[in-house]
Amino acid sequence: MSDEKTFHMTPDEFRRHGHAVVDWIADYYTRIESYPVLSRVEAGQVRASLPANPPSKGESFAAILGDIEKLILPGITHWQSPNFFAFFPANASGPAILGDLLSSGLGVQGMLWATSPACTELETHVLDWLVEMLDLPRKFLSTSAGGGVIQDTASSASLCALLAARERATNFASNKNGCDGKLVAYTSSQTHSSIEKDVRIAGLGLDNLRLIDVDENFAMRPDALARQIEIDRRAGLVPCFVCATIGTTSSNAIDPLPEIGRICRENNLWFHVDAAMSGTAALCPEFRNTHNGVELADSYTFNPHKWMFTNFDCNCFYVADRKALIQTLSVLPDYLRNKATESGAVIDYRDWQIPLGRRFRALKLWFVIRHYGVEGLQYHIRRHVELAQQFAGWVKNDNRFELAAPAPLNLVCFRHKGGDEINQELMDRLNRSGDLYLTHTRLNDRLTLRFCVGQTNTMQRHVEQAWRNIQQEAAGLERDSAVAD
């Protein structure tokens, strides 16, 4: 009797093709600087290169991998390039990639402790490690009333915090009856746009989001926050949530957490702190002043997938009172009931997030921490900050350019003194060159270039070359402008 054809990849085939994929990734990293950092394809070009219909018969793995090179790579913006200085980083590393591969191979669905105890317990343990590593308040430890959980992004973490704040403010009535239009949330005008999306999803409504004015360093003004809370209370509204930021996306501004936290305590508002990229800096004791006031927070979040060499997605979210979060998000149908859950002795992380299902993300974070150790992580964070500070010094010493905001860590906001048009053209020329990738923001209503040092393999030579390219393109623009005049 012949063996039944399964169409599956056999273990031997998987082993052979797996080696080919790992070799391809290793080779990719050795040649990554040969590619233009920003993809040059036109809209629709990648899709137009793909077959109109799916294959009726399976294809060889060699053909599939070959098409990565031919069809996919042209449409890749190389986030792992050491010349990627745009946005905030989304860096990766060898141990993180291998941890993610093992996670995929195990194929765990870790919605309940019972569905894979190691998935839950490793996550709890690694999140406790990070409390120690970042010197976060002890109330965020799993051994306290709080604890940590891995979310996909800070956007989801902030939404969970907002939902818990909503329920605490209404004594959990809004989960049953919906929002009544009176709940109000507060954040600065510089906070990440995800908070705007969160208030929409949570049912507070965009009209009930207050964007608080910032100071000359683009940090939230506590006096403006306190004044707005009082105005809203007098109007019969119910303030419930404040989000402060350690390292805003536009300029890396750091909100004054102690003052904001005290205002939240006085008014019984949920105080959430978003440290998406800059939280990683607290691995180094000399940068922990950025976290002064976190001890007042009800929740805190940061992204190892930005600046801690752990590939996307991996967000760490902490709460001081896990009961409030669990009561907000827990739904327990009969098919999820089990003895471990009912014993109360285990954590079911499905109750700490929006989705039911969850991947074994703790594995890659565990790999990163064990591979680098605290010492290795600190080394790279310090080096990135040092390189960014050198870049800021070069900007200050060039009379054609100016710094647009303080640069406390690894983001430098700068601009050519010639105005918005020349800065836009300068950025466009640099990005078209393929030699580096920058993005922009607007500060004081002026177009501002952002230079963020945070990619895993960025070194001194990459930052020096980027500055030379910026100077050369600026000189070319100035010559063109002189000719035009």
XYZ file of C-alpha atoms in Angstrom:
485
model
C 0.000 0.000 0.000
C 1.550 3.290 -1.108
C 2.057 6.193 1.278
C -0.643 8.813 1.120
C 0.516 12.056 -0.482
C 0.226 14.849 2.111
C 1.674 17.853 0.237
C 3.416 18.801 3.499
C 7.071 19.729 3.774
C 8.858 16.777 5.361
C 11.200 17.243 8.329
C 14.210 16.618 6.080
C 12.945 19.138 3.531
C 12.275 21.623 6.291
C 15.797 21.173 7.622
C 17.324 21.737 4.174
C 15.138 24.719 3.291
C 15.512 26.153 6.782
C 19.284 26.208 6.364
C 18.776 28.015 3.048
C 16.585 30.670 4.686
C 19.018 31.242 7.563
C 21.866 31.505 5.054
C 19.835 33.989 3.019
C 19.143 36.159 6.089
C 22.805 36.062 7.146
C 23.869 37.053 3.620
C 21.251 39.813 3.580
C 22.805 41.409 6.644
C 26.286 41.265 5.118
C 25.104 43.142 1.992
C 22.369 45.330 3.450
C 24.375 48.523 2.916
C 24.429 47.880 -0.831
C 20.683 48.565 -1.099
C 19.033 51.988 -1.202
C 17.629 52.429 2.305
C 14.272 53.738 1.060
C 12.548 51.508 -1.507
C 12.392 53.048 -4.978
C 9.422 51.126 -6.377
C 6.375 52.982 -7.678
C 2.910 52.415 -6.239
C 1.544 49.087 -7.486
C 4.866 47.936 -8.933
C 5.338 44.980 -6.577
C 1.803 43.720 -7.081
C 2.084 44.066 -10.839
C 5.122 41.771 -10.757
C 3.150 38.966 -9.096
C 1.098 36.328 -10.978
C -2.555 37.252 -11.412
C -3.733 33.847 -10.141
C -2.540 31.483 -7.411
C -0.614 28.370 -8.517
C -2.728 25.276 -9.000
C 0.246 23.065 -8.156
C 2.849 23.626 -5.498
C 6.131 25.211 -6.522
C 9.670 24.399 -5.485
C 11.063 26.133 -2.443
C 14.037 27.281 -4.496
C 11.647 29.158 -6.796
C 9.870 30.737 -3.830
C 13.100 31.876 -2.202
C 14.383 33.115 -5.545
C 11.349 35.369 -5.883
C 12.187 36.993 -2.563
C 15.320 38.299 -4.220
C 13.682 39.197 -7.517
C 10.205 40.432 -6.564
C 10.173 41.344 -2.887
C 13.534 42.954 -2.125
C 12.983 45.877 -4.546
C 9.920 46.801 -2.507
C 11.655 46.636 0.870
C 12.616 49.738 2.824
C 15.570 48.455 4.788
C 14.694 49.137 8.414
C 17.704 47.089 9.526
C 20.166 49.168 7.504
C 22.708 50.989 9.662
C 21.860 54.034 7.520
C 18.211 54.037 8.618
C 17.748 57.208 10.690
C 14.019 57.709 10.107
C 10.996 57.510 12.449
C 12.056 55.576 15.545
C 14.027 52.369 14.969
C 12.432 48.947 14.738
C 15.645 47.096 15.233
C 16.323 43.384 15.307
C 19.202 41.080 16.218
C 20.358 37.527 15.643
C 19.128 36.168 18.987
C 15.731 37.828 18.557
C 15.278 36.396 15.065
C 16.234 32.920 16.263
C 13.918 33.201 19.272
C 11.104 34.204 16.937
C 11.901 31.225 14.695
C 11.592 28.871 17.666
C 8.354 30.563 18.685
C 6.989 29.979 15.180
C 8.170 26.389 15.223
C 6.470 25.658 18.528
C 3.305 27.310 17.243
C 2.010 28.050 20.739
C -1.333 29.764 21.276
C -0.793 31.127 24.749
C -4.224 32.527 25.550
C -4.420 30.579 28.834
C -1.804 29.311 31.257
C -3.175 25.829 30.559
C -2.602 26.117 26.801
C 1.176 26.293 27.425
C 2.394 26.999 30.958
C 5.915 27.874 29.793
C 4.555 30.585 27.483
C 2.877 32.353 30.393
C 5.460 31.780 33.106
C 8.448 32.802 30.977
C 6.612 36.003 30.028
C 5.848 36.796 33.664
C 9.456 36.137 34.647
C 11.050 38.159 31.847
C 8.724 41.102 32.532
C 9.819 40.961 36.173
C 13.445 40.943 35.030
C 12.793 44.157 33.121
C 11.375 45.860 36.214
C 14.792 45.285 37.794
C 16.733 46.127 34.629
C 14.957 49.475 34.142
C 14.650 50.172 37.891
C 10.884 50.514 37.585
C 8.651 50.768 40.674
C 8.260 47.474 42.538
C 4.486 47.751 42.239
C 4.866 46.606 38.615
C 6.264 43.211 39.684
C 4.051 40.143 39.339
C 4.648 39.459 43.025
C 2.828 42.699 43.875
C -0.741 43.748 43.065
C 0.375 44.700 39.562
C 2.428 43.015 36.866
C 3.534 43.097 33.269
C 2.370 41.644 29.976
C 3.659 41.657 26.392
C 1.388 43.470 23.937
C 1.913 43.912 20.209
C 2.451 47.699 20.287
C 2.231 50.720 22.584
C -0.994 51.609 20.782
C -2.652 48.479 22.175
C -1.108 48.986 25.609
C -2.440 52.539 25.805
C -5.871 51.347 24.702
C -5.922 48.745 27.479
C -4.917 51.429 29.989
C -7.634 53.751 28.728
C -10.260 51.011 28.951
C -9.258 50.227 32.528
C -9.370 53.945 33.342
C -12.840 54.173 31.807
C -14.132 51.314 33.900
C -12.542 52.505 37.112
C -14.112 55.939 36.631
C -17.587 54.442 36.067
C -17.309 51.611 38.609
C -17.355 49.218 35.618
C -20.757 50.436 34.445
C -19.574 51.570 31.011
C -18.667 47.989 30.074
C -22.344 47.168 30.535
C -24.126 50.335 29.485
C -21.665 52.061 27.172
C -20.207 55.534 27.551
C -22.458 58.469 28.395
C -20.372 61.148 26.677
C -19.026 62.611 29.926
C -15.661 60.850 30.251
C -12.636 62.965 29.317
C -9.035 61.976 28.528
C -5.959 64.223 28.472
C -2.631 64.156 26.710
C -0.221 66.673 25.239
C -0.418 68.099 21.733
C 2.823 66.210 21.013
C 1.637 62.758 22.094
C 1.554 59.882 19.626
C -1.521 59.774 17.367
C -2.463 56.351 18.770
C -4.120 58.071 21.730
C -6.554 59.750 19.351
C -7.398 56.372 17.863
C -7.708 54.843 21.329
C -10.318 57.354 22.521
C -12.355 56.612 19.403
C -12.186 52.857 19.935
C -12.892 53.153 23.667
C -16.054 55.127 22.982
C -15.035 58.346 24.725
C -15.244 60.244 21.464
C -12.722 62.576 19.886
C -14.497 65.629 21.309
C -13.606 64.359 24.782
C -9.869 64.211 24.149
C -8.044 67.275 25.450
C -4.707 68.127 23.850
C -2.782 70.040 26.492
C -0.380 72.831 25.526
C 3.372 72.250 25.715
C 6.282 74.398 26.844
C 9.256 75.646 24.841
C 10.781 72.132 25.002
C 7.555 70.535 23.693
C 6.743 68.910 27.046
C 3.258 68.984 28.570
C 2.505 71.965 30.809
C 1.146 70.744 34.168
C -0.528 74.092 34.867
C -2.478 73.830 31.613
C -3.485 70.271 32.479
C -4.737 71.221 35.946
C -6.661 74.171 34.540
C -8.363 72.050 31.867
C -9.351 69.369 34.379
C -10.991 72.031 36.545
C -12.839 73.503 33.542
C -14.176 70.070 32.599
C -15.294 69.245 36.138
C -17.201 72.522 36.352
C -18.897 71.628 33.067
C -20.207 68.398 34.596
C -17.739 66.136 32.778
C -15.754 63.262 34.306
C -11.967 63.392 33.803
C -10.616 59.831 33.867
C -7.274 59.389 32.068
C -3.991 61.219 31.449
C -1.236 59.976 29.131
C 2.228 61.430 29.606
C 5.169 60.638 27.352
C 8.825 59.845 27.920
C 10.219 60.680 24.490
C 7.577 62.019 22.108
C 7.697 60.887 18.496
C 8.205 64.360 17.060
C 11.026 65.593 19.253
C 11.770 63.086 22.067
C 10.306 65.537 24.581
C 9.950 64.236 28.127
C 6.834 65.285 30.005
C 7.247 66.372 33.675
C 5.956 63.159 35.239
C 6.177 64.159 38.933
C 3.937 67.197 38.490
C 1.515 65.396 36.168
C 1.391 62.397 38.494
C 0.525 64.571 41.483
C -2.305 66.209 39.545
C -3.638 62.760 38.654
C -3.471 61.633 42.284
C -5.286 64.749 43.487
C -8.044 64.248 40.919
C -8.210 60.415 41.004
C -7.283 60.109 37.306
C -5.595 57.065 35.777
C -1.994 58.077 35.008
C -0.497 56.263 32.012
C 3.126 56.733 30.897
C 4.156 55.966 27.317
C 7.923 55.478 26.984
C 7.710 53.741 23.610
C 11.318 54.128 22.438
C 13.011 56.054 25.206
C 12.062 53.607 27.949
C 14.955 51.407 26.849
C 17.382 54.169 27.838
C 16.592 53.413 31.499
C 18.730 50.290 31.165
C 21.552 52.770 31.835
C 21.503 54.348 35.322
C 22.673 57.702 33.958
C 19.500 58.009 31.846
C 16.997 56.995 34.530
C 16.276 60.626 35.382
C 13.963 60.486 32.344
C 11.738 58.209 34.457
C 11.442 60.438 37.512
C 7.778 60.313 38.523
C 6.997 56.869 37.079
C 6.359 55.746 40.649
C 3.100 57.731 40.462
C 1.868 55.928 37.328
C -1.044 53.495 37.186
C 0.420 51.997 34.000
C 3.628 52.187 31.998
C 4.648 50.915 28.577
C 7.757 50.720 26.393
C 8.761 48.901 23.207
C 11.756 46.535 23.188
C 11.006 46.260 19.452
C 12.163 49.843 18.991
C 15.548 50.128 20.680
C 16.255 46.875 22.502
C 17.186 44.657 19.539
C 14.001 42.585 19.772
C 12.288 42.329 16.409
C 8.750 43.581 15.951
C 6.320 43.082 17.628
C 7.119 43.256 21.340
C 5.672 45.853 23.706
C 5.937 45.649 27.500
C 2.916 46.947 29.416
C 2.799 47.244 33.203
C -0.054 48.015 35.572
C 0.002 48.811 39.277
C -3.375 47.115 39.840
C -3.937 44.090 37.646
C -7.414 43.500 39.072
C -8.702 46.669 37.403
C -7.301 45.575 34.036
C -8.547 41.989 34.311
C -12.025 43.006 35.433
C -12.183 45.373 32.454
C -11.135 42.864 29.801
C -12.077 39.405 31.075
C -14.780 37.410 29.302
C -14.999 33.714 30.221
C -17.141 31.501 27.981
C -17.585 27.905 29.019
C -15.160 26.563 26.427
C -12.275 28.456 28.090
C -13.003 27.218 31.610
C -10.364 24.951 33.157
C -9.155 23.873 36.588
C -6.001 26.001 36.531
C -7.929 29.192 35.772
C -10.573 28.448 38.376
C -7.928 27.772 41.013
C -6.825 31.424 40.838
C -3.202 30.334 41.069
C -2.191 31.172 37.485
C -2.153 34.142 35.111
C -4.272 33.986 31.966
C -2.871 36.738 29.783
C -5.923 36.700 27.526
C -7.465 38.886 30.249
C -4.698 41.488 29.910
C -5.157 42.329 26.219
C -7.700 42.965 23.453
C -7.329 39.719 21.420
C -7.974 36.262 22.816
C -5.018 34.598 21.117
C -1.375 35.390 21.708
C 2.007 34.290 20.403
C 5.045 33.196 22.417
C 6.727 36.606 22.166
C 8.566 36.256 25.463
C 10.898 33.726 23.852
C 12.673 36.259 21.620
C 12.905 38.789 24.454
C 14.418 36.109 26.694
C 16.940 35.255 23.989
C 17.963 38.911 23.615
C 18.448 39.491 27.338
C 20.413 36.277 27.767
C 22.585 36.855 24.689
C 23.546 40.483 25.374
C 23.200 40.561 29.134
C 22.515 43.879 30.812
C 26.098 44.945 30.111
C 25.826 44.391 26.361
C 22.496 46.194 26.085
C 23.842 49.141 28.068
C 26.901 49.335 25.818
C 24.848 49.778 22.666
C 22.372 52.248 24.182
C 25.233 54.408 25.434
C 26.948 54.241 22.057
C 23.808 55.296 20.187
C 23.272 58.249 22.514
C 26.927 59.234 22.150
C 26.664 59.157 18.348
C 23.473 61.224 18.372
C 25.103 63.789 20.657
C 28.065 64.024 18.299
C 25.671 64.633 15.426
C 23.907 67.352 17.429
C 27.274 68.991 18.051
C 28.041 69.047 14.331
C 24.681 70.681 13.645
C 25.328 73.371 16.265
C 28.749 74.139 14.800
C 27.458 74.584 11.228
C 26.029 78.079 10.784
C 23.697 76.861 8.024
C 21.782 74.605 10.416
C 20.084 74.834 13.795
C 18.749 72.458 16.417
C 14.957 72.622 16.603
C 14.571 70.969 20.020
C 16.675 69.640 22.887
C 18.277 66.249 22.184
C 18.270 64.387 25.512
C 18.931 60.930 24.051
C 19.263 59.555 20.525
C 16.941 61.745 18.429
C 18.217 64.998 16.907
C 15.691 67.449 15.447
C 17.376 69.969 13.169
C 16.755 72.133 10.143
C 18.457 74.271 7.559
C 17.962 77.936 8.329
C 16.761 78.520 4.770
C 13.145 77.608 5.561
C 10.606 74.854 4.868
C 11.154 74.596 1.123
C 14.880 73.993 1.340
C 14.438 71.501 4.202
C 11.839 69.546 2.234
C 14.067 69.444 -0.841
C 17.089 68.521 1.267
C 15.253 65.562 2.797
C 13.881 64.452 -0.559
C 17.311 64.517 -2.202
C 18.903 62.599 0.653
C 16.196 59.938 0.600
C 16.317 59.598 -3.182
C 20.066 59.031 -2.995
C 19.484 55.754 -1.165
C 22.436 56.475 1.111
C 20.294 57.203 4.166
C 16.683 57.677 5.188
C 15.331 60.622 7.198
C 11.808 61.628 8.156
C 10.368 64.929 9.309
C 7.974 66.572 11.723
C 6.671 70.090 12.366
C 7.845 71.977 15.442
C 6.584 75.510 16.024
C 4.909 75.114 12.640
C 8.249 74.763 10.865
C 9.306 71.706 8.901
C 11.969 69.911 10.911
C 14.238 66.997 9.991
C 14.607 64.097 12.429
C 17.814 62.064 12.782
C 17.394 59.046 15.052
C 20.348 56.804 15.918
C 19.091 53.419 17.036
C 19.642 50.726 14.462
C 21.411 47.630 15.748
C 24.515 47.924 13.566
C 24.818 51.716 13.224
C 28.381 52.793 13.968
C 30.464 55.964 13.952
C 31.239 55.739 10.240
C 27.552 55.629 9.307
C 26.745 58.765 11.293
C 29.808 60.581 9.952
C 28.914 59.672 6.367
C 25.305 60.751 6.903
C 26.478 64.175 8.087
C 28.804 64.504 5.077
C 25.903 63.654 2.774
C 23.678 66.223 4.488
C 26.347 68.909 4.140
C 26.988 68.082 0.473
C 23.319 68.108 -0.462
C 22.832 71.371 1.421
C 25.734 72.929 -0.461
C 24.233 71.743 -3.754
C 20.862 73.264 -2.872
C 22.502 76.544 -1.960
C 24.371 76.634 -5.283
C 21.139 75.883 -7.174
C 19.371 78.647 -5.287
C 22.166 81.138 -6.041
C 22.014 80.275 -9.772
C 18.223 80.676 -9.791
C 18.545 84.134 -8.215
